[in-house]
Amino acid sequence: MSPPDLTGLTTELLRQHGEGHRARIERGLSQVAALWRPEDGDLAAFVREHFISDPVALAATFARLESVFEQIDGHTHEVGREVRRASDVDTGPMLGVDPLLATYDPFAHVTEDLFQAKVGFVVLLNFPLTTLAERSEHGPKYSRQEWAEVRLGARFGRRVPAEVRQAVTRATADADLYIAQYNIWMHHLVDETGARPFPSGLRLISHWNLRDELKGRYADPDGLKKQQMIVKVMERIVTQTIPAAVIDNPHVDWHPFTNAVSAAPASEVEADAPPRPVALDGAREDDVRYRKLLANFHAARQEDKYVPIAPNAIARSFELGRELPEARVKALLEQVLTSPLVARTAALMKQRLGRELGPQDLWYAGFRGNAAHAEAELDKRTKARYPTPEAFARDMPRLLGGLGFAPAKAKFLAEHILVDPSRGAGHALQSLRRGDFPHLRTRVGAGGMDYKGYNIAVHELGHNVEQVFSLYSVDHTLLAGVPNNAFTEALAFVFQARDLELLGVGKPDPASERERVLADFWATFEIAGVALVDVAAWHWMYDHPEATPAELREAVVKIAQDIWDRYYAPVLGSAGTPLLGIYSHMISYPLYLSDYPLGHLIAFQIEEHIAKAGKLGPEFERMASLGALTPDLWMTQATGAPVAAEPLLRATEAALQGAGAPAP
């Protein structure tokens, strides 16, 4: 529509509805015209019929749309959950059709169908489509009703064709399946003497289980050797020098340092070993990791021209997804990475370990209570308590009671969370309508849930509890959820930090509180650099859209090395390691990783508030029920201050002093 057409239509609507509606008329017409296509028909006739000036009718329309969209979203989400069930849940051997089903996105056509039905245009004509700047400036003064109207308008802020959405789903589902099947059989790692440092049957997914296995070896007398072997495995995955034959294959032995492969003796092959070919040529994995990443990029790039307000995937991730500008997030991360507290913390780690630090200490676990417990001891406890996913489900009321939820509330939560055996490391899947329940997916081995699986399950339980409250306790379902993924990660971290206490092996005291602070700080330092690698890789792809997988591999390795050398080598050595590129999220959850360091910062602010307020349970419920506000507004209402790094840094300095940290 040209400006004269809009001007004439504006004048006509003002005559019909009155000058008092000028702002709404002008805004609504502009919003509709921006996304109207010739095939949509007569714009003028549509707006004449569907602009609503009567406040009673407008309120009734809002209520109807909120109710209908909850049902559309909820049931469509359930369809998506079911078509992916065989890929996400360990229901037995996958069929050939299951990966194809996982690429089907039932949401792909929903928004376009609503536009074609003109429902989307009714929303744009009558409710505001705001910018991040507007929400940041005026959000603190919005009523809850106004916030719900803002979220209603945001549903139709972009009009992406269904085939483009489907392409994105196919790429991410394919990458997710690749990662879900990327396991290393640790018993088949051998050293220079032919010894096998890891027990039979230990099958670890990259990167989650590899990282957690490394962290669990600090109490092991031979742990350093095992940690260094895991680091080499990770480096070979990133550089794609890992032999293709050793991926999820217990029939082949592998020396990660020399990269030599050999057939595993029949006596060493696990009884439950899946059938796999034995290839001994040592041929590397042919840049599959980077083909998956490029596929995600090319799929996401198809959306760019349909979202002028955020014309690339990076902008959509930060401006629309997180509602925090990329520059601000990067500044928060660099505030941690460049803090002098990093060197002081590293000096304390060195003192405790009695050795020089190395790249494995990126995942130092000595600030947590489990550093004093052997992994085998913790595994024994968790396997005995949770032989099946159902056992974890039965124990949820006790776990929730231990976190400060009243018995009735703990029972309500447990009844609203379903537990499934996961094919991957574990995840939490929300529900989108009241009457449906979120799912906790956890990985349980044949001998029961090991400690690593339990630790992840407690984290996912935090997600699920947030998901219940932020759907069932929020006043408008259009506000269901939290501001962004970093906030749900933060609330999950609050649960995860108490896993040992819930297991009965750790009790909080002033010393353990210092350890908690130092653990939060080091975890934030660790993941902040990983997040920078993730974002930098996407910037590189946008700068080199025709790159090959091999070129992308070289670029990501270089990016990871440069960030390591800048922020990590000064305290951990090993200049030039590509270790920061190991995180599987880079492949299967595009541009997600920044949510983790943000989540740590947010979690610390929440923990600080809970320490002052009292029991975790009631405060967790209050905060999770605030809904999908902007990040700073949510945090201010939850804790009294916007998102910031300073609280963690101040507390870390105090914790270092209390712990008697030496000068670096």
Short mmCIF file of C-alpha atoms in Angstrom, two decimals, residues 13-417:
data_model
loop_
_atom_site.label_atom_id
_atom_site.label_comp_id
_atom_site.label_asym_id
_atom_site.label_seq_id
_atom_site.Cartn_x
_atom_site.Cartn_y
_atom_site.Cartn_z
CA LEU A 13 -11.58 5.26 9.69
CA LEU A 14 -11.21 8.41 11.76
CA ARG A 15 -14.57 9.66 10.48
CA GLN A 16 -16.14 6.33 11.37
CA HIS A 17 -14.56 5.74 14.78
CA GLY A 18 -13.46 9.14 16.04
CA GLU A 19 -10.26 11.11 16.59
CA GLY A 20 -9.68 9.38 19.90
CA HIS A 21 -8.68 6.24 18.01
CA ARG A 22 -6.10 7.93 15.76
CA ALA A 23 -3.03 6.29 17.31
CA ARG A 24 -4.55 2.81 17.13
CA ILE A 25 -5.82 3.33 13.59
CA GLU A 26 -2.49 4.60 12.28
CA ARG A 27 -0.53 1.89 13.96
CA GLY A 28 -2.92 -0.89 12.99
CA LEU A 29 -3.02 0.15 9.33
CA SER A 30 0.76 0.34 9.17
CA GLN A 31 1.14 -3.10 10.75
CA VAL A 32 -1.36 -4.71 8.37
CA ALA A 33 0.01 -3.03 5.24
CA ALA A 34 3.56 -4.19 6.01
CA LEU A 35 2.58 -7.87 5.65
CA TRP A 36 -0.42 -7.70 3.28
CA ARG A 37 0.11 -9.39 -0.09
CA PRO A 38 -1.86 -8.87 -3.32
CA GLU A 39 -3.34 -12.35 -3.01
CA ASP A 40 -4.79 -11.37 0.38
CA GLY A 41 -7.44 -9.30 -1.39
CA ASP A 42 -8.92 -5.87 -0.68
CA LEU A 43 -7.08 -4.33 2.28
CA ALA A 44 -9.46 -1.38 2.57
CA ALA A 45 -12.53 -3.58 2.75
CA PHE A 46 -10.86 -5.75 5.37
CA VAL A 47 -9.92 -2.89 7.71
CA ARG A 48 -13.31 -1.24 7.36
CA GLU A 49 -14.92 -4.44 8.59
CA HIS A 50 -12.44 -5.52 11.25
CA PHE A 51 -11.12 -2.43 13.04
CA ILE A 52 -12.63 -2.59 16.54
CA SER A 53 -13.24 0.64 18.46
CA ASP A 54 -15.79 -0.61 21.00
CA PRO A 55 -13.81 -1.51 24.16
CA VAL A 56 -16.21 -4.31 25.14
CA ALA A 57 -15.92 -5.93 21.72
CA LEU A 58 -12.15 -5.46 21.77
CA ALA A 59 -11.86 -7.15 25.16
CA ALA A 60 -14.07 -10.02 24.02
CA THR A 61 -11.96 -10.45 20.87
CA PHE A 62 -8.79 -10.53 22.94
CA ALA A 63 -10.23 -13.17 25.28
CA ARG A 64 -11.42 -15.31 22.37
CA LEU A 65 -8.04 -15.16 20.64
CA GLU A 66 -6.14 -15.96 23.83
CA SER A 67 -8.30 -19.00 24.47
CA VAL A 68 -8.16 -20.26 20.89
CA PHE A 69 -4.41 -19.76 20.52
CA GLU A 70 -3.77 -21.73 23.71
CA GLN A 71 -5.62 -24.66 22.17
CA ILE A 72 -3.98 -24.30 18.75
CA ASP A 73 -0.52 -24.06 20.26
CA GLY A 74 -1.08 -26.79 22.81
CA HIS A 75 -2.52 -29.42 20.50
CA THR A 76 -0.12 -28.63 17.66
CA HIS A 77 2.76 -28.98 20.10
CA GLU A 78 1.39 -32.36 21.20
CA VAL A 79 1.33 -33.53 17.58
CA GLY A 80 4.96 -32.48 17.22
CA ARG A 81 5.86 -34.30 20.41
CA GLU A 82 4.28 -37.50 19.15
CA VAL A 83 5.88 -37.48 15.69
CA ARG A 84 9.30 -37.04 17.36
CA ARG A 85 8.70 -39.52 20.16
CA ALA A 86 10.66 -42.39 18.62
CA SER A 87 13.60 -40.04 17.92
CA ASP A 88 13.60 -38.40 21.35
CA VAL A 89 12.49 -41.24 23.63
CA ASP A 90 14.18 -44.60 24.00
CA THR A 91 11.24 -46.73 22.86
CA GLY A 92 13.44 -49.40 21.31
CA PRO A 93 15.20 -49.66 17.95
CA MET A 94 14.35 -46.81 15.60
CA LEU A 95 12.59 -47.57 12.33
CA GLY A 96 13.65 -46.14 9.02
CA VAL A 97 10.65 -43.83 9.00
CA ASP A 98 11.37 -42.29 12.43
CA PRO A 99 14.02 -39.76 11.30
CA LEU A 100 11.62 -38.69 8.55
CA LEU A 101 8.81 -38.17 11.02
CA ALA A 102 11.15 -36.08 13.18
CA THR A 103 11.54 -33.57 10.35
CA TYR A 104 7.80 -32.90 10.19
CA ASP A 105 6.89 -29.58 11.79
CA PRO A 106 3.15 -29.30 12.49
CA PHE A 107 3.67 -25.60 13.32
CA ALA A 108 5.09 -24.87 9.86
CA HIS A 109 1.76 -23.81 8.34
CA VAL A 110 -0.03 -22.47 11.41
CA THR A 111 1.00 -18.81 11.19
CA GLU A 112 0.56 -18.62 7.41
CA ASP A 113 -2.82 -20.33 7.67
CA LEU A 114 -3.89 -17.76 10.26
CA PHE A 115 -2.75 -14.97 7.94
CA GLN A 116 -4.66 -16.51 5.03
CA ALA A 117 -7.72 -16.80 7.26
CA LYS A 118 -7.18 -13.08 8.04
CA VAL A 119 -6.98 -13.84 11.78
CA GLY A 120 -3.39 -12.61 11.87
CA PHE A 121 -4.46 -9.36 10.25
CA VAL A 122 -7.26 -8.87 12.79
CA VAL A 123 -4.57 -9.05 15.47
CA LEU A 124 -2.25 -6.62 13.66
CA LEU A 125 -5.09 -4.19 13.01
CA ASN A 126 -6.24 -4.05 16.62
CA PHE A 127 -3.28 -4.86 18.86
CA PRO A 128 0.23 -3.37 19.04
CA LEU A 129 3.31 -4.85 17.40
CA THR A 130 6.06 -3.28 19.51
CA THR A 131 9.80 -2.97 19.07
CA LEU A 132 12.33 -4.07 21.67
CA ALA A 133 13.13 -0.40 22.31
CA GLU A 134 9.46 0.32 23.03
CA ARG A 135 9.11 -2.65 25.36
CA SER A 136 12.29 -1.74 27.20
CA GLU A 137 11.21 1.88 27.66
CA HIS A 138 7.51 1.50 28.38
CA GLY A 139 7.28 -2.07 29.67
CA PRO A 140 7.62 -1.15 33.35
CA LYS A 141 4.41 0.89 33.03
CA TYR A 142 2.40 -1.72 31.12
CA SER A 143 -0.44 -3.44 32.94
CA ARG A 144 -0.61 -7.24 32.80
CA GLN A 145 -3.38 -6.87 30.20
CA GLU A 146 -1.18 -4.59 28.09
CA TRP A 147 1.70 -7.07 28.32
CA ALA A 148 -0.60 -9.85 27.14
CA GLU A 149 -1.71 -7.67 24.21
CA VAL A 150 1.92 -7.01 23.33
CA ARG A 151 2.62 -10.77 23.24
CA LEU A 152 -0.51 -11.30 21.15
CA GLY A 153 0.72 -8.82 18.55
CA ALA A 154 4.19 -10.36 18.54
CA ARG A 155 2.75 -13.67 17.29
CA PHE A 156 2.26 -12.03 13.89
CA GLY A 157 5.37 -9.87 13.69
CA ARG A 158 6.74 -11.97 10.81
CA ARG A 159 5.20 -13.90 7.98
CA VAL A 160 7.55 -16.71 7.06
CA PRO A 161 6.32 -19.18 4.41
CA ALA A 162 5.57 -22.65 5.66
CA GLU A 163 8.12 -24.26 3.35
CA VAL A 164 10.85 -22.12 4.93
CA ARG A 165 9.83 -23.11 8.44
CA GLN A 166 9.76 -26.73 7.35
CA ALA A 167 13.29 -26.45 5.96
CA VAL A 168 14.53 -25.11 9.28
CA THR A 169 12.83 -27.97 11.13
CA ARG A 170 14.34 -30.55 8.80
CA ALA A 171 17.84 -29.16 9.28
CA THR A 172 17.63 -28.96 13.07
CA ALA A 173 15.99 -32.39 13.39
CA ASP A 174 18.67 -33.95 11.20
CA ALA A 175 21.42 -32.30 13.24
CA ASP A 176 19.76 -33.30 16.50
CA LEU A 177 19.56 -36.93 15.42
CA TYR A 178 23.23 -36.87 14.40
CA ILE A 179 24.20 -35.60 17.85
CA ALA A 180 21.84 -37.99 19.68
CA GLN A 181 23.68 -40.92 18.10
CA TYR A 182 27.19 -39.52 18.59
CA ASN A 183 28.47 -41.83 21.30
CA ILE A 184 31.96 -42.92 22.29
CA TRP A 185 32.42 -46.37 23.87
CA MET A 186 35.00 -45.46 26.47
CA HIS A 187 36.22 -49.00 27.24
CA HIS A 188 37.60 -49.04 23.71
CA LEU A 189 39.94 -46.12 24.27
CA VAL A 190 43.40 -47.55 24.78
CA ASP A 191 46.68 -45.99 25.88
CA GLU A 192 50.24 -46.59 24.68
CA THR A 193 50.46 -49.83 26.67
CA GLY A 194 47.14 -51.17 25.40
CA ALA A 195 45.49 -50.58 28.79
CA ARG A 196 41.82 -49.60 28.94
CA PRO A 197 41.37 -46.78 31.48
CA PHE A 198 37.56 -46.82 31.35
CA PRO A 199 35.15 -49.58 32.39
CA SER A 200 33.31 -51.83 29.99
CA GLY A 201 29.90 -50.63 28.89
CA LEU A 202 30.56 -46.92 29.43
CA ARG A 203 28.94 -45.28 26.40
CA LEU A 204 29.12 -41.48 26.45
CA ILE A 205 27.33 -39.01 24.22
CA SER A 206 29.26 -36.00 22.94
CA HIS A 207 29.68 -33.56 24.43
CA TRP A 208 27.48 -33.81 27.53
CA ASN A 209 28.54 -37.17 28.92
CA LEU A 210 32.18 -36.73 27.87
CA ARG A 211 32.31 -33.46 29.81
CA ASP A 212 30.54 -34.94 32.83
CA GLU A 213 32.82 -37.98 32.84
CA LEU A 214 35.80 -35.64 32.85
CA LYS A 215 34.35 -33.66 35.73
CA GLY A 216 33.68 -36.83 37.68
CA ARG A 217 37.34 -37.92 37.57
CA TYR A 218 38.77 -35.33 39.99
CA ALA A 219 38.45 -37.75 42.92
CA ASP A 220 40.00 -40.59 40.91
CA PRO A 221 43.71 -41.25 41.64
CA ASP A 222 44.21 -41.94 37.92
CA GLY A 223 41.77 -39.22 36.94
CA LEU A 224 44.20 -36.84 35.25
CA LYS A 225 45.22 -39.41 32.67
CA LYS A 226 41.59 -40.14 31.90
CA GLN A 227 40.74 -36.45 31.71
CA GLN A 228 43.56 -35.79 29.26
CA MET A 229 42.35 -38.67 27.10
CA ILE A 230 38.84 -37.20 27.06
CA VAL A 231 40.25 -33.80 26.08
CA LYS A 232 42.04 -35.40 23.12
CA VAL A 233 38.80 -37.12 22.08
CA MET A 234 37.01 -33.78 22.19
CA GLU A 235 39.70 -32.04 20.17
CA ARG A 236 39.51 -34.71 17.49
CA ILE A 237 35.75 -34.33 17.28
CA VAL A 238 36.10 -30.57 16.76
CA THR A 239 38.86 -30.89 14.16
CA GLN A 240 37.12 -33.88 12.56
CA THR A 241 40.27 -35.96 12.82
CA ILE A 242 38.34 -38.59 14.75
CA PRO A 243 38.24 -41.89 12.83
CA ALA A 244 34.72 -42.40 11.54
CA ALA A 245 34.88 -46.07 12.53
CA VAL A 246 35.05 -45.35 16.28
CA ILE A 247 31.86 -43.32 16.51
CA ASP A 248 29.29 -45.35 18.47
CA ASN A 249 31.27 -48.50 17.68
CA PRO A 250 32.44 -50.89 20.44
CA HIS A 251 33.97 -53.27 17.90
CA VAL A 252 36.96 -50.97 17.31
CA ASP A 253 39.69 -49.91 19.76
CA TRP A 254 41.17 -46.44 19.43
CA HIS A 255 44.27 -44.66 20.73
CA PRO A 256 43.16 -41.00 20.69
CA PHE A 257 46.69 -39.57 20.87
CA THR A 258 48.16 -41.55 17.96
CA ASN A 259 44.75 -41.93 16.25
CA ALA A 260 45.47 -45.61 15.61
CA VAL A 261 42.52 -47.99 15.35
CA SER A 262 42.39 -51.75 15.70
CA ALA A 263 39.79 -54.46 15.96
CA ALA A 264 38.58 -54.97 19.52
CA PRO A 265 39.18 -58.49 20.85
CA ALA A 266 35.95 -60.42 21.07
CA SER A 267 36.45 -60.80 24.81
CA GLU A 268 36.38 -56.99 25.24
CA VAL A 269 33.25 -56.32 23.19
CA GLU A 270 30.23 -55.61 25.37
CA ALA A 271 27.40 -58.12 25.39
CA ASP A 272 24.91 -55.44 24.36
CA ALA A 273 27.14 -54.07 21.61
CA PRO A 274 25.14 -53.01 18.56
CA PRO A 275 26.25 -54.53 15.24
CA ARG A 276 28.78 -52.28 13.56
CA PRO A 277 31.27 -52.74 10.72
CA VAL A 278 34.96 -52.93 11.62
CA ALA A 279 36.94 -50.45 9.51
CA LEU A 280 40.63 -50.19 10.34
CA ASP A 281 41.79 -47.69 7.71
CA GLY A 282 41.54 -44.80 10.20
CA ALA A 283 39.60 -42.63 7.73
CA ARG A 284 38.40 -39.52 9.53
CA GLU A 285 34.82 -38.41 9.87
CA ASP A 286 34.33 -36.43 6.68
CA ASP A 287 33.31 -33.03 8.09
CA VAL A 288 29.83 -34.33 8.94
CA ARG A 289 29.73 -32.05 11.98
CA TYR A 290 30.19 -28.99 9.81
CA ARG A 291 27.82 -30.17 7.08
CA LYS A 292 25.10 -30.25 9.75
CA LEU A 293 26.03 -26.76 10.95
CA LEU A 294 25.99 -25.40 7.40
CA ALA A 295 22.62 -27.02 6.77
CA ASN A 296 21.22 -25.16 9.79
CA PHE A 297 22.71 -21.92 8.48
CA HIS A 298 21.32 -22.28 4.97
CA ALA A 299 17.88 -23.17 6.31
CA ALA A 300 17.85 -20.23 8.73
CA ARG A 301 19.08 -17.88 6.01
CA GLN A 302 15.91 -18.55 4.02
CA GLU A 303 13.99 -16.68 6.73
CA ASP A 304 16.08 -13.50 6.48
CA LYS A 305 14.06 -11.66 3.83
CA TYR A 306 10.81 -12.30 5.68
CA VAL A 307 11.90 -10.62 8.93
CA PRO A 308 13.09 -7.09 8.06
CA ILE A 309 13.15 -6.05 11.72
CA ALA A 310 15.78 -8.77 12.37
CA PRO A 311 17.20 -9.72 8.96
CA ASN A 312 19.54 -12.50 10.03
CA ALA A 313 19.49 -15.45 12.41
CA ILE A 314 21.86 -13.74 14.86
CA ALA A 315 19.60 -10.70 15.18
CA ARG A 316 16.54 -12.91 15.55
CA SER A 317 18.28 -14.86 18.28
CA PHE A 318 19.14 -11.79 20.34
CA GLU A 319 16.57 -9.12 19.45
CA LEU A 320 13.51 -11.33 19.10
CA GLY A 321 14.45 -14.44 21.07
CA ARG A 322 16.35 -13.12 24.08
CA GLU A 323 15.12 -9.53 23.84
CA LEU A 324 18.66 -8.52 24.76
CA PRO A 325 20.92 -6.87 22.15
CA GLU A 326 23.92 -8.93 21.05
CA ALA A 327 26.32 -6.15 22.10
CA ARG A 328 24.94 -6.13 25.64
CA VAL A 329 25.17 -9.90 25.97
CA LYS A 330 28.72 -9.91 24.64
CA ALA A 331 29.68 -7.16 27.09
CA LEU A 332 28.28 -9.18 30.00
CA LEU A 333 30.26 -12.24 28.93
CA GLU A 334 33.48 -10.30 28.45
CA GLN A 335 33.01 -8.71 31.85
CA VAL A 336 33.40 -12.19 33.30
CA LEU A 337 36.10 -13.39 30.89
CA THR A 338 38.36 -10.39 31.52
CA SER A 339 37.83 -10.19 35.28
CA PRO A 340 41.03 -10.39 37.39
CA LEU A 341 39.07 -12.86 39.52
CA VAL A 342 39.71 -15.50 36.83
CA ALA A 343 43.43 -15.61 37.62
CA ARG A 344 42.77 -15.61 41.37
CA THR A 345 40.30 -18.48 41.02
CA ALA A 346 42.76 -20.40 38.86
CA ALA A 347 45.45 -19.91 41.49
CA LEU A 348 43.17 -21.46 44.12
CA MET A 349 42.46 -24.39 41.81
CA LYS A 350 46.18 -24.91 41.25
CA GLN A 351 46.78 -24.87 44.99
CA ARG A 352 44.09 -27.47 45.60
CA LEU A 353 45.16 -29.73 42.77
CA GLY A 354 48.84 -29.47 43.57
CA ARG A 355 49.76 -29.27 39.90
CA GLU A 356 49.76 -26.93 36.94
CA LEU A 357 46.39 -26.39 35.35
CA GLY A 358 45.54 -27.76 31.92
CA PRO A 359 42.68 -27.57 29.42
CA GLN A 360 40.79 -30.31 31.27
CA ASP A 361 40.40 -27.87 34.15
CA LEU A 362 38.00 -25.84 32.04
CA TRP A 363 35.52 -28.24 33.69
CA TYR A 364 37.08 -28.19 37.16
CA ALA A 365 34.65 -29.80 39.60
CA GLY A 366 36.56 -29.15 42.83
CA PHE A 367 34.31 -26.27 43.89
CA ARG A 368 31.38 -28.64 44.21
CA GLY A 369 30.60 -31.14 46.92
CA ASN A 370 30.97 -34.07 44.53
CA ALA A 371 34.73 -33.44 44.32
CA ALA A 372 34.95 -35.16 47.72
CA HIS A 373 33.02 -38.19 46.51
CA ALA A 374 34.25 -40.81 44.09
CA GLU A 375 32.16 -41.13 40.96
CA ALA A 376 31.59 -44.82 41.73
CA GLU A 377 30.13 -43.96 45.14
CA LEU A 378 27.70 -41.46 43.64
CA ASP A 379 26.80 -43.88 40.84
CA LYS A 380 26.03 -46.56 43.41
CA ARG A 381 23.63 -44.27 45.24
CA THR A 382 21.80 -43.07 42.15
CA LYS A 383 21.58 -46.49 40.50
CA ALA A 384 20.12 -48.00 43.64
CA ARG A 385 17.58 -45.21 44.01
CA TYR A 386 16.66 -44.87 40.33
CA PRO A 387 16.84 -48.20 38.47
CA THR A 388 14.25 -46.90 35.97
CA PRO A 389 12.80 -43.56 34.83
CA GLU A 390 9.62 -44.53 36.70
CA ALA A 391 11.59 -44.66 39.95
CA PHE A 392 12.71 -41.07 39.43
CA ALA A 393 9.10 -40.08 38.72
CA ARG A 394 7.94 -41.73 41.97
CA ASP A 395 10.60 -39.86 43.93
CA MET A 396 9.69 -36.41 42.62
CA PRO A 397 7.40 -35.47 45.53
CA ARG A 398 10.27 -36.14 47.96
CA LEU A 399 12.75 -34.23 45.81
CA LEU A 400 10.41 -31.26 45.55
CA GLY A 401 9.72 -31.33 49.26
CA GLY A 402 13.46 -31.20 49.85
CA LEU A 403 13.56 -28.06 47.74
CA GLY A 404 11.09 -26.28 50.00
CA PHE A 405 7.77 -26.92 48.27
CA ALA A 406 4.85 -27.67 50.58
CA PRO A 407 3.57 -31.28 50.37
CA ALA A 408 0.42 -30.34 48.45
CA LYS A 409 2.41 -28.24 45.99
CA ALA A 410 5.03 -30.97 45.56
CA LYS A 411 2.26 -33.47 44.84
CA PHE A 412 0.64 -31.10 42.32
CA LEU A 413 3.93 -30.59 40.51
CA ALA A 414 4.78 -34.27 40.41
CA GLU A 415 1.35 -35.05 39.00
CA HIS A 416 1.90 -32.49 36.24
CA ILE A 417 5.31 -33.78 35.05
#
